Amino acid sequence: MKMDSDFLRQALRDHLAWWGLKHFSSDRDYFAWQRRQLSPKDLERLALHIERKRKGNRRDEIAFYDLTAHPKIYPILYSQRCEYYEEIGVRTAAHLDQAKDVLDFGCGIGVLTIFYARLFPEKHFVGVDRSSASIVVAQEKADRLGLRNLRFECVDVETDPLSGSYDLVVATHALVQSEQDPGLPSRSWRTFERGHDPTQQLSFERRTGLGIRLDRLCRILNSYGRMIVNEKTRQLARRVPFQRALANRELKLAERPALIRYRTVEEVVEDGPFYVLHRGSEETMNWDEEPEQDQGQLFDLDAVSLSSGDVNVPLYENHRPSAQTAWEQLKDRDVMREITCQASDGRQVHAERGSFRRQHYLYCANTFDQRQLVIVEEARSAMLEEYYQEIMRGLV
Ligand SMILES: C[S@@+](CC[C@H](N)C(=O)[O-])C[C@H]1O[C@@H](n2cnc3c(N)ncnc32)[C@H](O)[C@@H]1O
């Protein structure tokens, strides 16, 4: 049965309310509610676990998810994720009609798994997670609803294989656990292209735990099965090795990846891409390894020459990847100073200060796709010198 997205969205909102999650659009209201529900000691404990989890250690990650499964904590924490659940839940549910046996990997407390099972009583769902406290909550909630088409298992796929055969595997925010991992650097500061070094790819898959998770999931996905994945891999340096990990396991794009955007209370989160993958033999679409397009790509050199009348306002300023296209158009530039070196965190950095057509510019680029071009009138060139010196100080 095909369900339209308005119906799915409303059903999901009702489901989130049943879980006791509240939708907030103001930080002030959200934090006031949080302070009423949790004591300063609870908040301190939570902050400590968040800090430990950041370091990416397996035991600390499990301890964090066990803590967040506590009935006092999960409504508070996951209320921030209401819009996330809506974005992911509605998109995923729209693909469920094609499947019979579905595995939700890293299901947490089962908020979305139970939603899917309620919507499709004729299909079978299994939720797996390595946080035992999360699995207890998930099973209790499913039992309360009397769901017979759903079960939960506590499994760590890094240490134990999965069993069964599925025609759909769903993994959202569960495959790449290292949120701080910068990803794969480009070949040099001049390009967004990544080389094809298998050692670097393997290192990314190992560091983030992606490789073993994907290998184990691919083993239980049947030959005509589909996979739905959504991770925080929006930055190109993470997106490229993530996509290569999928492609190396014969997973192909079934539809164009979707960029996801939602708010966690007031903060806008650029998430995804949301991938729907299949294992068929035909190659349907190419993987995109280019930076996301932005307005700055339409750079008009002649328009930049026009002064705004206020010398404090740069003639042009671009902090996006398209700054590279703009910089490449400054063909008759006179380079006054430049440096290319390895920063202490390993990234190659290039900084360049110069002039063209009596205007002054500063260009910075690095191998993690950061680009910056600022053009000012001659009278403001001292400001660029200050920025340049600041960059130099940051490099040593
Ligand atoms: C950020 S939560 C995401 C929960 C849910 N998928 C969602 O989208 O809201 C990540 C979950 O993945 C689980 N997880 C991470 N690595 C795992 C592994 N190797 N085996 C089983 N579960 C894992 C964690 O315990 C955690 O509950």
GROMACS .gro file of C-alpha atoms and ligand atoms in nm:
model
  423
    1MET     CA    1   0.000   0.000   0.000
    2LYS     CA    2   0.149   0.336  -0.105
    3MET     CA    3   0.097   0.610   0.156
    4ASP     CA    4   0.130   0.979   0.080
    5SER     CA    5   0.383   1.190   0.266
    6ASP     CA    6   0.124   1.409   0.447
    7PHE     CA    7  -0.037   1.097   0.589
    8LEU     CA    8   0.304   0.956   0.690
    9ARG     CA    9   0.413   1.284   0.850
   10GLN     CA   10   0.096   1.308   1.059
   11ALA     CA   11   0.120   0.941   1.159
   12LEU     CA   12   0.481   0.995   1.264
   13ARG     CA   13   0.395   1.307   1.467
   14ASP     CA   14   0.127   1.109   1.653
   15HIS     CA   15   0.379   0.829   1.707
   16LEU     CA   16   0.644   1.069   1.849
   17ALA     CA   17   0.381   1.215   2.085
   18TRP     CA   18   0.299   0.859   2.199
   19TRP     CA   19   0.669   0.825   2.290
   20GLY     CA   20   0.638   1.140   2.502
   21LEU     CA   21   0.853   1.348   2.265
   22LYS     CA   22   0.766   1.716   2.235
   23HIS     CA   23   0.842   1.938   1.940
   24PHE     CA   24   1.015   2.266   2.035
   25SER     CA   25   1.104   2.554   1.806
   26SER     CA   26   1.262   2.779   2.070
   27ASP     CA   27   1.586   2.699   2.257
   28ARG     CA   28   1.461   2.900   2.554
   29ASP     CA   29   1.146   2.687   2.592
   30TYR     CA   30   1.334   2.365   2.529
   31PHE     CA   31   1.605   2.430   2.790
   32ALA     CA   32   1.352   2.557   3.046
   33TRP     CA   33   1.162   2.226   3.002
   34GLN     CA   34   1.489   2.028   3.023
   35ARG     CA   35   1.578   2.200   3.353
   36ARG     CA   36   1.235   2.117   3.495
   37GLN     CA   37   1.271   1.749   3.405
   38LEU     CA   38   1.637   1.683   3.490
   39SER     CA   39   1.831   1.773   3.804
   40PRO     CA   40   2.169   1.954   3.780
   41LYS     CA   41   2.329   1.619   3.873
   42ASP     CA   42   2.152   1.441   3.583
   43LEU     CA   43   2.267   1.714   3.344
   44GLU     CA   44   2.624   1.692   3.471
   45ARG     CA   45   2.626   1.314   3.420
   46LEU     CA   46   2.486   1.352   3.071
   47ALA     CA   47   2.746   1.616   2.978
   48LEU     CA   48   3.023   1.387   3.105
   49HIS     CA   49   2.899   1.095   2.890
   50ILE     CA   50   2.867   1.320   2.583
   51GLU     CA   51   3.226   1.434   2.633
   52ARG     CA   52   3.352   1.075   2.667
   53LYS     CA   53   3.154   0.957   2.363
   54ARG     CA   54   3.322   1.224   2.148
   55LYS     CA   55   3.654   1.043   2.186
   56GLY     CA   56   3.509   0.756   1.982
   57ASN     CA   57   3.589   0.472   2.227
   58ARG     CA   58   3.351   0.172   2.187
   59ARG     CA   59   3.283   0.125   2.560
   60ASP     CA   60   3.208   0.494   2.614
   61GLU     CA   61   2.973   0.497   2.316
   62ILE     CA   62   2.776   0.203   2.450
   63ALA     CA   63   2.766   0.362   2.797
   64PHE     CA   64   2.632   0.685   2.642
   65TYR     CA   65   2.348   0.509   2.456
   66ASP     CA   66   2.266   0.301   2.765
   67LEU     CA   67   2.232   0.621   2.966
   68THR     CA   68   2.020   0.797   2.704
   69ALA     CA   69   1.778   0.502   2.702
   70HIS     CA   70   1.680   0.585   3.061
   71PRO     CA   71   1.305   0.670   3.069
   72LYS     CA   72   1.385   0.999   3.241
   73ILE     CA   73   1.643   1.098   2.979
   74TYR     CA   74   1.524   0.978   2.639
   75PRO     CA   75   1.215   1.203   2.609
   76ILE     CA   76   1.435   1.505   2.683
   77LEU     CA   77   1.719   1.414   2.452
   78TYR     CA   78   1.517   1.276   2.163
   79SER     CA   79   1.266   1.563   2.168
   80GLN     CA   80   1.546   1.760   2.001
   81ARG     CA   81   1.537   1.504   1.719
   82CYS     CA   82   1.167   1.536   1.631
   83GLU     CA   83   1.234   1.700   1.295
   84TYR     CA   84   1.515   1.453   1.225
   85TYR     CA   85   1.274   1.163   1.285
   86GLU     CA   86   1.021   1.326   1.054
   87GLU     CA   87   1.272   1.372   0.770
   88ILE     CA   88   1.419   1.024   0.794
   89GLY     CA   89   1.104   0.837   0.900
   90VAL     CA   90   0.881   0.970   0.624
   91ARG     CA   91   1.143   0.911   0.351
   92THR     CA   92   1.221   0.558   0.472
   93ALA     CA   93   0.855   0.460   0.521
   94ALA     CA   94   0.785   0.563   0.162
   95HIS     CA   95   1.021   0.282   0.047
   96LEU     CA   96   0.891   0.010   0.276
   97ASP     CA   97   0.605  -0.109   0.056
   98GLN     CA   98   0.860  -0.288  -0.167
   99ALA     CA   99   1.007  -0.494   0.120
  100LYS     CA  100   0.898  -0.794   0.327
  101ASP     CA  101   1.179  -0.849   0.576
  102VAL     CA  102   1.343  -0.537   0.711
  103LEU     CA  103   1.643  -0.494   0.940
  104ASP     CA  104   1.695  -0.162   1.119
  105PHE     CA  105   2.063  -0.155   1.212
  106GLY     CA  106   2.157   0.064   1.512
  107CYS     CA  107   1.790   0.112   1.594
  108GLY     CA  108   1.854   0.270   1.936
  109ILE     CA  109   1.538   0.267   2.148
  110GLY     CA  110   1.340   0.178   1.836
  111VAL     CA  111   1.149   0.503   1.781
  112LEU     CA  112   1.152   0.462   1.403
  113THR     CA  113   1.155   0.080   1.392
  114ILE     CA  114   0.831   0.068   1.592
  115PHE     CA  115   0.681   0.337   1.369
  116TYR     CA  116   0.754   0.126   1.060
  117ALA     CA  117   0.616  -0.190   1.224
  118ARG     CA  118   0.294  -0.010   1.323
  119LEU     CA  119   0.247   0.118   0.969
  120PHE     CA  120   0.310  -0.215   0.796
  121PRO     CA  121   0.167  -0.501   1.010
  122GLU     CA  122   0.210  -0.747   0.720
  123LYS     CA  123   0.589  -0.701   0.705
  124HIS     CA  124   0.855  -0.830   0.946
  125PHE     CA  125   1.098  -0.603   1.122
  126VAL     CA  126   1.409  -0.670   1.328
  127GLY     CA  127   1.587  -0.392   1.517
  128VAL     CA  128   1.945  -0.450   1.633
  129ASP     CA  129   2.159  -0.238   1.858
  130ARG     CA  130   2.458  -0.294   2.084
  131SER     CA  131   2.315  -0.085   2.368
  132SER     CA  132   2.134  -0.339   2.586
  133ALA     CA  133   1.941  -0.068   2.775
  134SER     CA  134   1.811   0.069   2.442
  135ILE     CA  135   1.696  -0.278   2.336
  136VAL     CA  136   1.509  -0.327   2.666
  137VAL     CA  137   1.320   0.001   2.614
  138ALA     CA  138   1.249  -0.083   2.248
  139GLN     CA  139   1.111  -0.428   2.334
  140GLU     CA  140   0.897  -0.294   2.620
  141LYS     CA  141   0.744  -0.031   2.392
  142ALA     CA  142   0.676  -0.286   2.116
  143ASP     CA  143   0.516  -0.523   2.369
  144ARG     CA  144   0.297  -0.244   2.500
  145LEU     CA  145   0.158  -0.203   2.150
  146GLY     CA  146   0.120  -0.579   2.109
  147LEU     CA  147   0.326  -0.576   1.788
  148ARG     CA  148   0.380  -0.929   1.659
  149ASN     CA  149   0.574  -0.838   1.345
  150LEU     CA  150   0.875  -0.695   1.526
  151ARG     CA  151   1.160  -0.813   1.747
  152PHE     CA  152   1.472  -0.654   1.887
  153GLU     CA  153   1.816  -0.805   1.939
  154CYS     CA  154   2.115  -0.680   2.129
  155VAL     CA  155   2.410  -0.738   1.893
  156ASP     CA  156   2.734  -0.553   1.837
  157VAL     CA  157   2.807  -0.616   1.470
  158GLU     CA  158   3.170  -0.521   1.526
  159THR     CA  159   3.216  -0.832   1.735
  160ASP     CA  160   2.927  -1.065   1.635
  161PRO     CA  161   2.791  -1.149   1.292
  162LEU     CA  162   2.423  -1.101   1.208
  163SER     CA  163   2.197  -1.383   1.100
  164GLY     CA  164   1.899  -1.402   0.866
  165SER     CA  165   1.828  -1.269   0.518
  166TYR     CA  166   1.661  -0.936   0.448
  167ASP     CA  167   1.534  -0.757   0.144
  168LEU     CA  168   1.575  -0.416   0.306
  169VAL     CA  169   1.843  -0.299   0.548
  170VAL     CA  170   1.804   0.045   0.703
  171ALA     CA  171   2.091   0.222   0.880
  172THR     CA  172   2.049   0.582   0.989
  173HIS     CA  173   2.315   0.760   1.195
  174ALA     CA  174   2.462   0.422   1.286
  175LEU     CA  175   2.734   0.335   1.032
  176VAL     CA  176   2.990   0.615   1.080
  177GLN     CA  177   3.024   0.663   1.452
  178SER     CA  178   3.318   0.908   1.449
  179GLU     CA  179   3.155   1.246   1.409
  180GLN     CA  180   3.489   1.422   1.445
  181ASP     CA  181   3.666   1.225   1.171
  182PRO     CA  182   3.773   1.471   0.898
  183GLY     CA  183   3.758   1.208   0.620
  184LEU     CA  184   3.980   1.175   0.315
  185PRO     CA  185   4.194   1.473   0.207
  186SER     CA  186   4.203   1.587  -0.156
  187ARG     CA  187   4.517   1.523  -0.362
  188SER     CA  188   4.633   1.884  -0.311
  189TRP     CA  189   4.497   2.225  -0.212
  190ARG     CA  190   4.432   2.299  -0.584
  191THR     CA  191   4.174   2.028  -0.635
  192PHE     CA  192   3.866   1.868  -0.477
  193GLU     CA  193   3.961   1.535  -0.633
  194ARG     CA  194   4.062   1.248  -0.410
  195GLY     CA  195   4.322   1.001  -0.532
  196HIS     CA  196   4.244   0.629  -0.521
  197ASP     CA  197   4.474   0.517  -0.242
  198PRO     CA  198   4.333   0.192  -0.097
  199THR     CA  199   4.537   0.236   0.223
  200GLN     CA  200   4.371   0.572   0.298
  201GLN     CA  201   4.026   0.430   0.220
  202LEU     CA  202   4.087   0.133   0.449
  203SER     CA  203   4.212   0.361   0.723
  204PHE     CA  204   3.889   0.571   0.705
  205GLU     CA  205   3.672   0.257   0.714
  206ARG     CA  206   3.866   0.122   1.014
  207ARG     CA  207   3.879   0.446   1.213
  208THR     CA  208   3.506   0.507   1.178
  209GLY     CA  209   3.398   0.141   1.206
  210LEU     CA  210   3.222   0.177   0.869
  211GLY     CA  211   3.400  -0.114   0.697
  212ILE     CA  212   3.307  -0.391   0.938
  213ARG     CA  213   2.951  -0.264   0.979
  214LEU     CA  214   2.892  -0.253   0.604
  215ASP     CA  215   3.053  -0.594   0.547
  216ARG     CA  216   2.828  -0.754   0.806
  217LEU     CA  217   2.515  -0.581   0.670
  218CYS     CA  218   2.593  -0.678   0.310
  219ARG     CA  219   2.617  -1.042   0.418
  220ILE     CA  220   2.254  -1.052   0.533
  221LEU     CA  221   2.114  -0.845   0.245
  222ASN     CA  222   1.974  -1.077  -0.021
  223SER     CA  223   2.089  -1.051  -0.381
  224TYR     CA  224   1.799  -0.833  -0.496
  225GLY     CA  225   1.782  -0.641  -0.169
  226ARG     CA  226   1.792  -0.269  -0.102
  227MET     CA  227   1.970  -0.062   0.157
  228ILE     CA  228   1.871   0.279   0.292
  229VAL     CA  229   2.148   0.474   0.460
  230ASN     CA  230   2.178   0.822   0.600
  231GLU     CA  231   2.490   0.940   0.782
  232LYS     CA  232   2.649   1.272   0.866
  233THR     CA  233   2.859   1.267   0.550
  234ARG     CA  234   2.759   1.595   0.393
  235GLN     CA  235   3.118   1.729   0.380
  236LEU     CA  236   3.294   1.616   0.064
  237ALA     CA  237   3.593   1.476   0.256
  238ARG     CA  238   3.357   1.235   0.436
  239ARG     CA  239   3.112   1.187   0.152
  240VAL     CA  240   3.376   1.057  -0.092
  241PRO     CA  241   3.517   0.772   0.124
  242PHE     CA  242   3.165   0.689   0.245
  243GLN     CA  243   3.034   0.654  -0.110
  244ARG     CA  244   3.342   0.458  -0.215
  245ALA     CA  245   3.285   0.218   0.074
  246LEU     CA  246   2.930   0.158  -0.056
  247ALA     CA  247   3.039   0.125  -0.419
  248ASN     CA  248   3.325  -0.114  -0.328
  249ARG     CA  249   3.060  -0.348  -0.186
  250GLU     CA  250   2.862  -0.354  -0.511
  251LEU     CA  251   2.594  -0.122  -0.379
  252LYS     CA  252   2.451   0.104  -0.648
  253LEU     CA  253   2.232   0.411  -0.643
  254ALA     CA  254   1.864   0.329  -0.691
  255GLU     CA  255   1.773   0.698  -0.692
  256ARG     CA  256   1.945   1.035  -0.671
  257PRO     CA  257   2.075   1.093  -0.315
  258ALA     CA  258   1.870   1.351  -0.125
  259LEU     CA  259   2.018   1.627   0.090
  260ILE     CA  260   1.848   1.640   0.428
  261ARG     CA  261   1.777   1.954   0.626
  262TYR     CA  262   1.597   1.989   0.959
  263ARG     CA  263   1.617   2.177   1.286
  264THR     CA  264   1.725   2.046   1.624
  265VAL     CA  265   1.516   2.303   1.811
  266GLU     CA  266   1.667   2.625   1.664
  267GLU     CA  267   1.982   2.492   1.500
  268VAL     CA  268   1.958   2.412   1.129
  269VAL     CA  269   2.130   2.081   1.050
  270GLU     CA  270   2.252   1.995   0.699
  271ASP     CA  271   2.247   1.617   0.704
  272GLY     CA  272   2.266   1.323   0.467
  273PRO     CA  273   2.282   1.254   0.183
  274PHE     CA  274   1.999   1.003   0.215
  275TYR     CA  275   2.086   0.709  -0.011
  276VAL     CA  276   1.860   0.437  -0.149
  277LEU     CA  277   2.084   0.158  -0.279
  278HIS     CA  278   2.035  -0.167  -0.463
  279ARG     CA  279   2.244  -0.467  -0.558
  280GLY     CA  280   2.119  -0.517  -0.911
  281SER     CA  281   2.368  -0.572  -1.192
  282GLU     CA  282   2.280  -0.257  -1.386
  283GLU     CA  283   2.461   0.069  -1.308
  284THR     CA  284   2.190   0.333  -1.294
  285MET     CA  285   2.356   0.651  -1.173
  286ASN     CA  286   2.704   0.788  -1.114
  287TRP     CA  287   2.839   0.875  -0.772
  288ASP     CA  288   2.889   1.247  -0.735
  289GLU     CA  289   3.234   1.340  -0.599
  290GLU     CA  290   3.201   1.715  -0.662
  291PRO     CA  291   3.145   1.979  -0.393
  292GLU     CA  292   2.788   2.098  -0.353
  293GLN     CA  293   2.702   2.379  -0.592
  294ASP     CA  294   2.650   2.727  -0.453
  295GLN     CA  295   2.561   3.075  -0.577
  296GLY     CA  296   2.924   3.194  -0.566
  297GLN     CA  297   2.994   2.988  -0.876
  298LEU     CA  298   2.838   3.270  -1.080
  299PHE     CA  299   3.138   3.498  -1.026
  300ASP     CA  300   3.137   3.819  -1.230
  301LEU     CA  301   3.484   3.971  -1.238
  302ASP     CA  302   3.365   4.304  -1.382
  303ALA     CA  303   3.095   4.346  -1.119
  304VAL     CA  304   3.360   4.296  -0.848
  305SER     CA  305   3.551   4.599  -0.979
  306LEU     CA  306   3.264   4.827  -0.876
  307SER     CA  307   3.319   4.981  -0.536
  308SER     CA  308   3.031   4.972  -0.289
  309GLY     CA  309   3.131   5.319  -0.167
  310ASP     CA  310   3.216   5.181   0.178
  311VAL     CA  311   3.583   5.077   0.198
  312ASN     CA  312   3.510   4.859   0.502
  313VAL     CA  313   3.296   4.628   0.292
  314PRO     CA  314   3.503   4.386   0.082
  315LEU     CA  315   3.437   4.402  -0.293
  316TYR     CA  316   3.395   4.026  -0.288
  317GLU     CA  317   3.397   3.761  -0.017
  318ASN     CA  318   3.341   3.389  -0.062
  319HIS     CA  319   3.401   3.115   0.196
  320ARG     CA  320   3.258   2.831  -0.010
  321PRO     CA  321   3.421   2.582  -0.251
  322SER     CA  322   3.321   2.807  -0.543
  323ALA     CA  323   3.583   3.058  -0.420
  324GLN     CA  324   3.827   2.840  -0.615
  325THR     CA  325   3.645   2.905  -0.946
  326ALA     CA  326   3.650   3.279  -0.869
  327TRP     CA  327   4.022   3.275  -0.779
  328GLU     CA  328   4.103   3.090  -1.103
  329GLN     CA  329   3.946   3.378  -1.294
  330LEU     CA  330   4.195   3.630  -1.151
  331LYS     CA  331   4.427   3.549  -1.440
  332ASP     CA  332   4.636   3.869  -1.451
  333ARG     CA  333   4.703   3.863  -1.076
  334ASP     CA  334   5.031   3.970  -0.921
  335VAL     CA  335   5.120   3.736  -0.634
  336MET     CA  336   5.290   3.932  -0.353
  337ARG     CA  337   5.325   3.657  -0.091
  338GLU     CA  338   5.233   3.291  -0.083
  339ILE     CA  339   5.294   2.989   0.130
  340THR     CA  340   5.205   2.622   0.090
  341CYS     CA  341   5.271   2.396   0.384
  342GLN     CA  342   5.150   2.112   0.601
  343ALA     CA  343   4.945   2.229   0.901
  344SER     CA  344   4.993   2.058   1.238
  345ASP     CA  345   4.670   1.854   1.184
  346GLY     CA  346   4.807   1.710   0.857
  347ARG     CA  347   4.613   1.919   0.606
  348GLN     CA  348   4.802   2.091   0.326
  349VAL     CA  349   4.731   2.464   0.331
  350HIS     CA  350   4.791   2.732   0.071
  351ALA     CA  351   4.762   3.105   0.145
  352GLU     CA  352   4.818   3.372  -0.115
  353ARG     CA  353   4.802   3.748  -0.102
  354GLY     CA  354   4.827   3.962  -0.412
  355SER     CA  355   4.675   4.225  -0.633
  356PHE     CA  356   4.502   4.247  -0.967
  357ARG     CA  357   4.363   4.551  -1.148
  358ARG     CA  358   4.460   4.771  -0.846
  359GLN     CA  359   4.254   4.558  -0.610
  360HIS     CA  360   4.393   4.332  -0.343
  361TYR     CA  361   4.298   3.975  -0.268
  362LEU     CA  362   4.364   3.700  -0.017
  363TYR     CA  363   4.306   3.338  -0.113
  364CYS     CA  364   4.327   3.038   0.119
  365ALA     CA  365   4.270   2.674   0.031
  366ASN     CA  366   4.333   2.341   0.197
  367THR     CA  367   4.299   1.971   0.132
  368PHE     CA  368   3.980   1.946   0.337
  369ASP     CA  369   3.791   2.155   0.082
  370GLN     CA  370   3.799   2.485   0.268
  371ARG     CA  371   3.828   2.779   0.033
  372GLN     CA  372   3.826   3.150   0.101
  373LEU     CA  373   3.864   3.447  -0.132
  374VAL     CA  374   3.843   3.809  -0.015
  375ILE     CA  375   3.891   4.103  -0.254
  376VAL     CA  376   3.921   4.459  -0.123
  377GLU     CA  377   4.004   4.802  -0.254
  378GLU     CA  378   4.369   4.907  -0.243
  379ALA     CA  379   4.300   5.134   0.056
  380ARG     CA  380   4.207   4.826   0.265
  381SER     CA  381   4.505   4.608   0.170
  382ALA     CA  382   4.650   4.636   0.525
  383MET     CA  383   4.351   4.438   0.649
  384LEU     CA  384   4.443   4.150   0.417
  385GLU     CA  385   4.803   4.163   0.536
  386GLU     CA  386   4.674   4.124   0.892
  387TYR     CA  387   4.464   3.818   0.790
  388TYR     CA  388   4.761   3.672   0.607
  389GLN     CA  389   4.986   3.708   0.913
  390GLU     CA  390   4.714   3.552   1.126
  391ILE     CA  391   4.703   3.248   0.895
  392MET     CA  392   5.083   3.220   0.908
  393ARG     CA  393   5.075   3.225   1.289
  394GLY     CA  394   4.811   2.950   1.285
  395LEU     CA  395   5.035   2.730   1.069
  396VAL     CA  396   5.341   2.725   1.292
  397LIG     C1  397   2.280   0.792   1.679
  397LIG     S1  398   2.201   0.641   1.724
  397LIG     C2  399   2.085   0.628   1.591
  397LIG     C3  400   1.958   0.559   1.629
  397LIG     C4  401   1.857   0.547   1.516
  397LIG     N1  402   1.907   0.468   1.406
  397LIG     C5  403   1.812   0.682   1.467
  397LIG     O1  404   1.829   0.711   1.348
  397LIG     O2  405   1.761   0.760   1.547
  397LIG     C6  406   2.325   0.521   1.677
  397LIG     C7  407   2.293   0.382   1.728
  397LIG     O3  408   2.377   0.286   1.660
  397LIG     C8  409   2.415   0.188   1.754
  397LIG     N2  410   2.537   0.120   1.706
  397LIG     C9  411   2.654   0.178   1.672
  397LIG     N3  412   2.744   0.085   1.637
  397LIG    C10  413   2.683  -0.034   1.650
  397LIG    C11  414   2.727  -0.167   1.630
  397LIG     N4  415   2.851  -0.194   1.595
  397LIG     N5  416   2.638  -0.268   1.650
  397LIG    C12  417   2.512  -0.241   1.689
  397LIG     N6  418   2.466  -0.116   1.713
  397LIG    C13  419   2.549  -0.014   1.693
  397LIG    C14  420   2.436   0.268   1.882
  397LIG     O4  421   2.434   0.186   1.997
  397LIG    C15  422   2.322   0.368   1.876
  397LIG     O5  423   2.207   0.322   1.942
   0.00000   0.00000   0.00000
